XYZ file of C-alpha atoms in Angstrom:
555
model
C 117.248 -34.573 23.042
C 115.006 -32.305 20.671
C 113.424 -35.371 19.189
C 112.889 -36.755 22.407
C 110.837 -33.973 23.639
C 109.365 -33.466 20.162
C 108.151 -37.252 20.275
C 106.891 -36.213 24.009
C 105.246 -33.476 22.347
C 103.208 -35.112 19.996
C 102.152 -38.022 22.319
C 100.540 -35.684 24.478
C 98.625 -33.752 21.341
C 96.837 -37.050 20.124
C 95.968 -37.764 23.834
C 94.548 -34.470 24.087
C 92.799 -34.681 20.980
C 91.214 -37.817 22.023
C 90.096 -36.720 25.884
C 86.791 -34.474 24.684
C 85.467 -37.298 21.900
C 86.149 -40.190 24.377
C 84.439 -37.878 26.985
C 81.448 -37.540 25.254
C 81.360 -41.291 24.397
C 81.575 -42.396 28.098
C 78.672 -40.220 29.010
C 76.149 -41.862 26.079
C 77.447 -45.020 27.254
C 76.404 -44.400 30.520
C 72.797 -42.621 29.598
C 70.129 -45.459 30.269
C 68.202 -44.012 27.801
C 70.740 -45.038 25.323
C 70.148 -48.929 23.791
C 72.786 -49.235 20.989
C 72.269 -51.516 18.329
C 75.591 -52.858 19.251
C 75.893 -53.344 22.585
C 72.821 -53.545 24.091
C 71.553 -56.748 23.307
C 74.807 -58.129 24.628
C 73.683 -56.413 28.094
C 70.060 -57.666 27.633
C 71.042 -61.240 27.604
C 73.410 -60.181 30.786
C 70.432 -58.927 32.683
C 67.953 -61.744 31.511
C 70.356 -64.637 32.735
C 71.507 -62.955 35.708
C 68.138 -61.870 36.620
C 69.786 -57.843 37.277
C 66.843 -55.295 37.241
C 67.647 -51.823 35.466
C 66.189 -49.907 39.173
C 67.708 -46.862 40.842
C 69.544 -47.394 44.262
C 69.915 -46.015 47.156
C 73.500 -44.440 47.961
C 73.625 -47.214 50.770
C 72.329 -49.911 48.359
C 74.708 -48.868 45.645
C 77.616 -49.089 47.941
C 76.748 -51.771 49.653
C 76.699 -53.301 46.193
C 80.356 -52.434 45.206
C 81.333 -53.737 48.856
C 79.882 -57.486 48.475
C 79.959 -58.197 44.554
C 83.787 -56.907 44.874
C 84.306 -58.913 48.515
C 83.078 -62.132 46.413
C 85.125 -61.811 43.781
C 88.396 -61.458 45.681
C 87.314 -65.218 47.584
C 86.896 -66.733 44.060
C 90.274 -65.549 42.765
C 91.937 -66.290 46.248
C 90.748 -69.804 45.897
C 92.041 -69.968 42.418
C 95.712 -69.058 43.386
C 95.613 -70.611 46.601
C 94.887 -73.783 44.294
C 96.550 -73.281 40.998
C 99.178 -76.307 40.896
C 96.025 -78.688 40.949
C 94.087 -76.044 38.146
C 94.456 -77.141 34.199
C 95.774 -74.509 31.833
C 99.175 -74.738 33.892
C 102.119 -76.170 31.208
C 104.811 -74.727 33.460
C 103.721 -76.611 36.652
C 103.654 -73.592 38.468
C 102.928 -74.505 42.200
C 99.834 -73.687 44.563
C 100.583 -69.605 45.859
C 101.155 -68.649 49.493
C 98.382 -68.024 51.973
C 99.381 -64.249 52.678
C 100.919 -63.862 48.744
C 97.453 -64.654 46.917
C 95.143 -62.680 50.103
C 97.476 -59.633 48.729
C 97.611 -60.248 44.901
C 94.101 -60.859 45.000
C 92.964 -57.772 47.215
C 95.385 -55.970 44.715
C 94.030 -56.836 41.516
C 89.950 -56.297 42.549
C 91.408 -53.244 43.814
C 92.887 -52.062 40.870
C 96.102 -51.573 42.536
C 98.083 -54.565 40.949
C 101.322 -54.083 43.435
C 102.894 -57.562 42.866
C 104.375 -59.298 45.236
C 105.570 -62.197 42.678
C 106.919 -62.348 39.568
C 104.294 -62.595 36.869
C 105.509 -65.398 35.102
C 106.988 -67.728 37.537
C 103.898 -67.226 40.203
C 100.822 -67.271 38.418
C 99.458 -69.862 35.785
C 98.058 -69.261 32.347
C 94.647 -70.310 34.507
C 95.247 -67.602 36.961
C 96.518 -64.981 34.742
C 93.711 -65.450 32.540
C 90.838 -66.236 34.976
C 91.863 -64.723 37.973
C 94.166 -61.451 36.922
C 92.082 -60.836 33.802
C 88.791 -61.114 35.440
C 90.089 -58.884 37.790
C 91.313 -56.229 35.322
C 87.935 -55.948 33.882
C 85.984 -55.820 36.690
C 88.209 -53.627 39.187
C 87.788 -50.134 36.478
C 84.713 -50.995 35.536
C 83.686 -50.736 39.492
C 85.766 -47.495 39.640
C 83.819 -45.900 36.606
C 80.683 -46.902 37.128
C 81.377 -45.249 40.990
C 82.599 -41.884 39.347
C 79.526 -41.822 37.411
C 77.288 -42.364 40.119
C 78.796 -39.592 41.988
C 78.542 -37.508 38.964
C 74.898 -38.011 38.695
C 74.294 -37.134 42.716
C 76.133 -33.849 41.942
C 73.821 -33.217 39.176
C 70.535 -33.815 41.736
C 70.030 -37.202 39.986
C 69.460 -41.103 41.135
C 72.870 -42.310 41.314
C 71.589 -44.918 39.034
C 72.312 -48.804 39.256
C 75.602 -50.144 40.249
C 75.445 -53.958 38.225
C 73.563 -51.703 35.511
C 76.970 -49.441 35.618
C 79.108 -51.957 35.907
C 78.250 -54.070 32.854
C 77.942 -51.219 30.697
C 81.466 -50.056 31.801
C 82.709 -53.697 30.420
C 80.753 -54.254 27.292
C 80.774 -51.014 26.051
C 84.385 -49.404 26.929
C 86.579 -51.608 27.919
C 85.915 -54.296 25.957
C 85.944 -53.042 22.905
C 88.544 -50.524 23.011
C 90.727 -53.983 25.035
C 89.856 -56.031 22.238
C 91.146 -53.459 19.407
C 95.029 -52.855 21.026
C 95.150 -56.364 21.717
C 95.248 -57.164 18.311
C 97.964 -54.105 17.741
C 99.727 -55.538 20.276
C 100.109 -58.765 18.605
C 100.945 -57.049 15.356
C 104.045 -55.329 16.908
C 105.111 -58.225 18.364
C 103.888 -58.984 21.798
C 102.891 -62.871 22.184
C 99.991 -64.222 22.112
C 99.939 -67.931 23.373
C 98.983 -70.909 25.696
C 102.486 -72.558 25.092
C 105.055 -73.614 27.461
C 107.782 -71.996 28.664
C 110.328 -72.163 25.484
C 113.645 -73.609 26.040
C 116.503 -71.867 23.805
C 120.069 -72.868 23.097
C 122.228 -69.364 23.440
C 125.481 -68.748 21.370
C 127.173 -70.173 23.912
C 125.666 -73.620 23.485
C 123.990 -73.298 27.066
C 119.657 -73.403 27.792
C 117.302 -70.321 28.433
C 113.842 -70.753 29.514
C 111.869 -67.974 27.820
C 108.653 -67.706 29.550
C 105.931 -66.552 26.903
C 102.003 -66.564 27.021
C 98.734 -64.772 26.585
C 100.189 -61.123 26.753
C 98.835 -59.109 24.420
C 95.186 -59.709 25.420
C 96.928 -58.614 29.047
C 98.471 -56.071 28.520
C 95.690 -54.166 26.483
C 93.405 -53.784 29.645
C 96.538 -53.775 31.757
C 97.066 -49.900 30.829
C 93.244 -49.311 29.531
C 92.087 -49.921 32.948
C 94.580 -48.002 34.690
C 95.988 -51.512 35.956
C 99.486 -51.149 35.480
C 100.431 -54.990 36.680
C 102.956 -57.090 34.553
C 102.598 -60.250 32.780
C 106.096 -60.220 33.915
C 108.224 -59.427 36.453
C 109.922 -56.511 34.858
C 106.313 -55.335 33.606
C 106.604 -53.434 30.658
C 110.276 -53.088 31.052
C 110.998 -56.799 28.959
C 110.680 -56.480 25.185
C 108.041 -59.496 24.952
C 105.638 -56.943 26.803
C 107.276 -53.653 25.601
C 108.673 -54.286 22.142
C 109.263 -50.870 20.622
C 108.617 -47.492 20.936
C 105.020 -47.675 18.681
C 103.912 -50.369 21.739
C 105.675 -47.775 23.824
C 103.361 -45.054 22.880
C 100.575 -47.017 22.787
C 101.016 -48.080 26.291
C 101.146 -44.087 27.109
C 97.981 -43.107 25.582
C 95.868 -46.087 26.928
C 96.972 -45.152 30.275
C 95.866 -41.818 29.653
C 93.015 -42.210 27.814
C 90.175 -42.833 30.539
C 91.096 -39.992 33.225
C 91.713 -37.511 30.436
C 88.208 -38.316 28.991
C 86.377 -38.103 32.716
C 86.551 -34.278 33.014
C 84.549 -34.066 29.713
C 82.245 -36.661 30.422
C 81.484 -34.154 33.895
C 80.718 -31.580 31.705
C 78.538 -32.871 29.674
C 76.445 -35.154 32.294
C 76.002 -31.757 34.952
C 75.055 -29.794 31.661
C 77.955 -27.445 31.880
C 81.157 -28.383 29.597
C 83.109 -25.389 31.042
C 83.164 -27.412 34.569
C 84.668 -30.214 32.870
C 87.374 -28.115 30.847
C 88.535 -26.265 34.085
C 89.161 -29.303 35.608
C 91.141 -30.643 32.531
C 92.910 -28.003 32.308
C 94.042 -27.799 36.129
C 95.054 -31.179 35.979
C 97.021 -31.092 32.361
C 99.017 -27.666 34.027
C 100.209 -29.880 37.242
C 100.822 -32.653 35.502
C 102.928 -30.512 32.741
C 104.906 -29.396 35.789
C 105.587 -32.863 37.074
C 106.320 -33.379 33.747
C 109.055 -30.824 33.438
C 111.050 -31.482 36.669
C 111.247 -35.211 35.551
C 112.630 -34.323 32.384
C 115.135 -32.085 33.894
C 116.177 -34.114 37.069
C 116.878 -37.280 34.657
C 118.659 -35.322 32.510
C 121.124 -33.695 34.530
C 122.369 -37.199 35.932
C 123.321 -38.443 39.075
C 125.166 -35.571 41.378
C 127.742 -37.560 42.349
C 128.555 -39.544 39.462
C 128.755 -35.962 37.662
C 131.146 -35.167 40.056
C 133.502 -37.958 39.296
C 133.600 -36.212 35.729
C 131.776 -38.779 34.234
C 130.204 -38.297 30.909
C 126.272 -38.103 30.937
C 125.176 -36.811 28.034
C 122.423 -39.334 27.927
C 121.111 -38.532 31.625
C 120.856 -40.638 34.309
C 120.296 -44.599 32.366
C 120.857 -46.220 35.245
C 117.472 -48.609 35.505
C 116.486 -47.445 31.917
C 116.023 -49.925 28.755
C 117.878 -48.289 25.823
C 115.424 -48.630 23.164
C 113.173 -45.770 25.640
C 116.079 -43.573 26.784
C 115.712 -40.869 29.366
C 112.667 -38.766 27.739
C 109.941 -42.391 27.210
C 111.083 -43.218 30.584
C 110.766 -40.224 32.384
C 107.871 -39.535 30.422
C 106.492 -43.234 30.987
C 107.338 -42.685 34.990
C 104.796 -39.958 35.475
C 101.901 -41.059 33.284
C 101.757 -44.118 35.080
C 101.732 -42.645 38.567
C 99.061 -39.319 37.190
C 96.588 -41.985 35.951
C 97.232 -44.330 38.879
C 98.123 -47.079 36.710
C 101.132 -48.506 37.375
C 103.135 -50.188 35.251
C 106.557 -49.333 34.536
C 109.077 -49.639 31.450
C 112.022 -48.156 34.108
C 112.758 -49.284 37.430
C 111.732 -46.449 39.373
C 113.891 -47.123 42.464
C 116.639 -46.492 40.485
C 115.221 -42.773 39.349
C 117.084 -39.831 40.638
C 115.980 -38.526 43.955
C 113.777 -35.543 41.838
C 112.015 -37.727 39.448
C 111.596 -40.488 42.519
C 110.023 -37.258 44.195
C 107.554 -36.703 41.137
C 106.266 -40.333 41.312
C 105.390 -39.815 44.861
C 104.054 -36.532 44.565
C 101.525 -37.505 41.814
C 100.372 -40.615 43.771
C 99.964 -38.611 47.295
C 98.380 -36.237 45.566
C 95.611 -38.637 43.591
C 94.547 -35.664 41.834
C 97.010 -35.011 38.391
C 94.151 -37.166 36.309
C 93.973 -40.021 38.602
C 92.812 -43.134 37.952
C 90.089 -44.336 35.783
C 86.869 -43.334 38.014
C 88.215 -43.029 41.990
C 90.900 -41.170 40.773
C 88.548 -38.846 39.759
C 86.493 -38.625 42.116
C 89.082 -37.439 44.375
C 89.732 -34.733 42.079
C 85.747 -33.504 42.690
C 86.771 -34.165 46.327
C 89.215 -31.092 46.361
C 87.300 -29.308 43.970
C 84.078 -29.139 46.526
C 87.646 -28.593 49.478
C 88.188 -25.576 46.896
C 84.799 -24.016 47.125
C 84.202 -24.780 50.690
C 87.441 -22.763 51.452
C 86.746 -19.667 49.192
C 83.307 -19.944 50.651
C 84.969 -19.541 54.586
C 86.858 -16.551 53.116
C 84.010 -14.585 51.760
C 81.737 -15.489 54.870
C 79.040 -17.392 52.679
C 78.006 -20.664 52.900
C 79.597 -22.630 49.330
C 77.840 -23.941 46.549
C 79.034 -26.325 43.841
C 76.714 -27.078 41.129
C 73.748 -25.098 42.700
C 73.515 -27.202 46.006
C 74.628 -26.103 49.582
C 78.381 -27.990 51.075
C 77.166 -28.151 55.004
C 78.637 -30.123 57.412
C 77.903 -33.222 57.006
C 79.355 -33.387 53.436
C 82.466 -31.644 54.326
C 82.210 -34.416 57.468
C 82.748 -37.331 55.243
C 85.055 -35.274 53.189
C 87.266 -34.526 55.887
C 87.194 -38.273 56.795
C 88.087 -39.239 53.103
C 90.803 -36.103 53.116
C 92.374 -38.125 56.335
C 92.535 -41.811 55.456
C 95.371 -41.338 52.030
C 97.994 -39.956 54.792
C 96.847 -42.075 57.696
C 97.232 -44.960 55.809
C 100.738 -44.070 54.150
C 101.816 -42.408 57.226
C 101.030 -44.897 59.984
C 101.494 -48.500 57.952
C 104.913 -46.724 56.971
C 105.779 -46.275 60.945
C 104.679 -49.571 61.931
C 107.200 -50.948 59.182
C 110.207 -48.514 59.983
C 109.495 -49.454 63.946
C 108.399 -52.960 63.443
C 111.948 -56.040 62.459
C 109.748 -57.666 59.566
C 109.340 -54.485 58.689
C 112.677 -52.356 58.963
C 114.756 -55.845 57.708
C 113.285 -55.133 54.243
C 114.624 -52.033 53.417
C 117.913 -52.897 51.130
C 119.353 -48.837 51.806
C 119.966 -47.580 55.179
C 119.794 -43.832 53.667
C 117.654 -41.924 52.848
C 116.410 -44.017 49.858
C 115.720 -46.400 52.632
C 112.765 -44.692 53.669
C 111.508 -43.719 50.168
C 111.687 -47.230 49.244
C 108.608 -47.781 52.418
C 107.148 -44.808 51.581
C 106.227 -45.656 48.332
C 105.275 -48.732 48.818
C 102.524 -47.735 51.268
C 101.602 -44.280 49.001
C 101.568 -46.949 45.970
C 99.199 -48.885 48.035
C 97.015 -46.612 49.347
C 96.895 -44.644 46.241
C 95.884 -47.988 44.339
C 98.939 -47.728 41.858
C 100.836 -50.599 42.284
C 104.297 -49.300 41.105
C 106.978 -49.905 43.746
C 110.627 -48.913 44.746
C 111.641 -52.481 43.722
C 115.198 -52.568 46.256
C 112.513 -53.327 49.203
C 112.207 -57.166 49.893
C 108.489 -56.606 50.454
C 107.796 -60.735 49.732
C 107.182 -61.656 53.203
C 104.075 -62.203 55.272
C 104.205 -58.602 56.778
C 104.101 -56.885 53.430
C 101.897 -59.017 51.982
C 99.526 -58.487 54.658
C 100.104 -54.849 55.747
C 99.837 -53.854 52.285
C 96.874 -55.615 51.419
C 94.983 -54.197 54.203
C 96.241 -50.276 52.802
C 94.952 -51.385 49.564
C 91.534 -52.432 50.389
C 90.954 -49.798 52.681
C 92.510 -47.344 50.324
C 90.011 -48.158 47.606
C 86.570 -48.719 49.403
C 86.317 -46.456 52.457
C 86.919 -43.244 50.109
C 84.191 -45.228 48.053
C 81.877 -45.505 50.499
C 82.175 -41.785 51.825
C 82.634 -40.206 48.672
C 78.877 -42.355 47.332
C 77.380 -40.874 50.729
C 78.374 -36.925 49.511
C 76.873 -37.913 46.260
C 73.553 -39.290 47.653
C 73.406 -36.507 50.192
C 73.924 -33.802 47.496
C 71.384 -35.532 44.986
C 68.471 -34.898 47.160
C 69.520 -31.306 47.990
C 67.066 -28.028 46.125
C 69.436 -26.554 43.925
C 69.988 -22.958 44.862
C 68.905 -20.534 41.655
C 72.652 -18.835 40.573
C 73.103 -15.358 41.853
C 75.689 -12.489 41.446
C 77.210 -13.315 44.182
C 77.452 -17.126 43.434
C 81.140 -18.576 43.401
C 81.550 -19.388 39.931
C 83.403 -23.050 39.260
C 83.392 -22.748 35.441
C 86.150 -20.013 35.057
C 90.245 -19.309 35.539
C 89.793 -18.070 39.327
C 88.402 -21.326 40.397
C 90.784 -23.458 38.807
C 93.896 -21.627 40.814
C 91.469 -21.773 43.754
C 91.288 -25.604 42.488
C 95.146 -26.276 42.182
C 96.034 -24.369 45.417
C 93.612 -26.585 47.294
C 95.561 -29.529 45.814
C 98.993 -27.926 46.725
C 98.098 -26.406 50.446
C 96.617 -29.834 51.190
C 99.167 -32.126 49.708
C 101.931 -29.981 50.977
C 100.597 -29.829 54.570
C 100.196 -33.426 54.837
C 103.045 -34.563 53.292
C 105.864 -32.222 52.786
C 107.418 -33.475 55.911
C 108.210 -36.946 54.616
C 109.315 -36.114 51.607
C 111.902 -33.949 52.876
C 113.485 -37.150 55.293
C 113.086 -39.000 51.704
C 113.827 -37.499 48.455
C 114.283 -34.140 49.110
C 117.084 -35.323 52.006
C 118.802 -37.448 49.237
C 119.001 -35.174 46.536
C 120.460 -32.594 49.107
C 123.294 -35.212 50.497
C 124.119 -36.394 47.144
């Protein structure tokens, strides 16, 4: 167990070492001042055939920008699956996917959600993995970064900036290139690389296997880069072609942390104040420590009533666990997925014990332990400007963040984008527990039983992806009721959130006084993570308990 922990240990120190330099480097990339010698002729040619002008928008335009460009591409990939079996690149003769199964894996992947529906290599072709889910994995962070900037420069009292400008530069100069690197590790530790057939084996026993391989390591790079999380797969990165070893393993962790650790330091540095950005790093790193530490310790005390039975369980709880990861990479695996609103899993997490099921939940209801590359932190400004507003009520003055006035009609649209996470989970999950298509689904009548639809809606809504796999959610009614969460999930808080921003960018900037509420010291960050907790607990504390909290209880 030492090890373990120790190997925990050390994963987090390089991914803390590399937040602040990656910080810094997504801020230059995003300065338009900045040509490199590199890149930018790459993003010249971009602009000159696509005919893209480098101009400041609006907040409506630049909204109204992510709305359509991301609208079109989820009809092109549609059509694609919808029309696969007739597609080339397709060896396996994998036929044409379901009306309501491609509207939801498409609005999933432009969403960068990736819940799955299907199993990733039976449903998809190489065309539609590679054209369709690939695209999509690209595009769908790139969108969510280039938002998080844009809000980022409103809070500063600049132009938001220009969203195809933001969006390109978020491809060619960090996903790409950091994609491109790991894919090749990827390879080198084993993960395939192909456009081959499915390979048929002869086992010991003299019978066939159908091993399904393909182009995986280019996917799974910007699978956990972008905060994706979907599998090549079915069992994501649970089977060893997509999870080899525990070098993969840990690569897989810090990719998935790498983007929403750096965000807080790119802040800084683009409002001019790095303090800012290291309170909010530091807030999030303590909760997600936390989360950390009653994962660890519910997985290793076991199931309560197989303990009871006198059963040994030395190891922990294993049940849904791949050996070669063990209790501590799973656990560990479990809640950096869910804090950086990625996704993909190496452990079943349906089969988690009520506590660590809780922690998955928690982080995704929440939105705010890192989050996910761009929304995800964007949300976490959201509760930071809830934080000040609140100590602002207390002290009867009206609250500043970054020298400009919160008034109503920021903490308006705040308040709508505060509502729409539970009323989304919340009411899709009682329409499913009230509705047959719905309730039939649910494979445990317990307590797990309603976990099961709570996550699935929370992973929706939260743009995750990861599920409670026990729930039979391949029908029409999840496909559908799900895809709807996701979308609206992703671009109302979009659309809202880009409306604070261009409200707050045209605001005077109040001069800093003694009696100013500071955001750059320790106060504000426990002012910061009680928001979260108040909030979160308020809104959600009362499902949990007829969930996880109820199982672990009745165990």
């Amino acid at each position: 167990m030492l090890v373990s922990l120790l190997s925990i240990a050390i994963t987090l120190l390089i991914a803390l070492l590399l937040a602040k330099p990656v910080g810094i480097y997504l801020a230059n990339s995003f300065n338009y001042s900045n040509k490199n010698k590199l890149f930018y002729p790459f993003e010249k040619l971009i602009y000159s055939i696509s005919g893209m002008k480098n101009k400041n928008q609006s907040w409506k335009v630049y909204a109204s920008s992510v709305i359509v460009i991301n609208a079109i591409m989820i009809l092109l990939v549609y059509l694609i699956f919808r029309f696969q079996g007739s597609l080339p690149l397709n060896p396996s003769k994998i036929a044409n996917m379901d009306p309501s199964l491609a509207f939801n894996t498409a609005v999933s992947f432009m969403t960068n959600t990736n819940l799955q529906h299907y199993s990733g290599e039976s449903g998809l072709s190489y065309l539609s993995q590679m054209i369709g889910i690939l695209f999509m994995m690209f595009v769908a962070p790139a969108t969510a970064l280039a938002v998080a900037i844009a809000f980022i420069r409103g809070l500063s009292g600049k132009s938001l900036g220009n969203f195809f400008v933001d969006m390109v530069r978020g491809i060619i100069r960090v996903l790409l290139p950091i994609a491109f690197v790991t894919g090749l590790i990827f390879v080198a530790l084993g993960v395939p690389q192909t456009l081959d057939p499915t390979v048929t084996a002869t086992t010991v026993e003299g019978g066939k296997q159908n091993i399904a391989v393909g182009p995986v390591g280019s996917f799974l790079s910007i699978k956990e880069l972008g905060n994706n999380g979907g599998g090549f797969f079915g069992v994501n990165s649970a089977h060893p072609f997509e999870n080899p070893n525990g070098p993969s393993n840990f690569i897989q962790i810090l990719l998935m942390l790498l983007l929403p650790m750096a965000l807080p330091f790119t802040y800084g540095k683009m409002v001019g104040n790095p303090k800012q950005g290291r309170i909010l790093f530091v807030s999030m790193t303590m909760m997600f420590i936390m989360f950390l530490g009653i994962s660890l310790s519910a997985e290793y005390q076991g199931n309560q009533a197989i303990n009871a039975l006198g059963v040994q369980h030395d190891q922990g709880s294993m049940e849904g666990k791949e050996v070669r990861f063990g209790v501590a990479q799973s656990s560990l695996y479990s809640v950096v997925t869910t804090a950086s609103e990625t996704g993909a899993v190496n452990t079943m997490h349906d089969t988690l014990t009520p506590l660590g099921g809780l922690v998955t939940l928690s982080n995704m209801m929440l939105n705010t332990v890192y989050g996910g590359v761009g929304a995800g932190f964007v949300n976490v400004l959201m509760y930071a400007i809830i934080g000040v507003f609140l100590s602002g009520l207390m002290v009867g003055r009206t609250p500043e963040f970054l020298g400009k006035k919160i008034e109503g009609k920021e903490m308006k649209l705040i308040a709508a984008t505060l509502l729409i996470h539970p009323f989304l989970i919340l009411g899709a999950s009682a329409v499913a527990f009230f509705t047959p298509l719905g309730h039939e689904a649910i494979s445990n009548s317990g307590f797990h039983g309603i976990s099961q639809v709570i996550y699935e809606y929370t992973s929706s809504a939260a743009n995750n992806g990861s599920g409670f796999e026990g729930l039979g959610d391949a029908t029409n009614f999840w496909n559908i009721s799900t895809g709807i969460v996701m979308y609206l999930g992703r671009f109302f808080s979009i659309v809202t959130m880009l409306a604070v921003a261009g409200s707050l960018a045209v605001k005077r900037t109040v001069p800093e006084t003694i009696g100013t509420f500071r955001t750059d010291n320790g106060l504000f960050a426990g002012v910061f993570i009680g928001a979260v907790f108040i909030v979160g607990a308020l809104t959600f504390f009362p499902v949990l308990v007829l969930g996880p909290i109820a199982e672990y209880l009745t165990l």
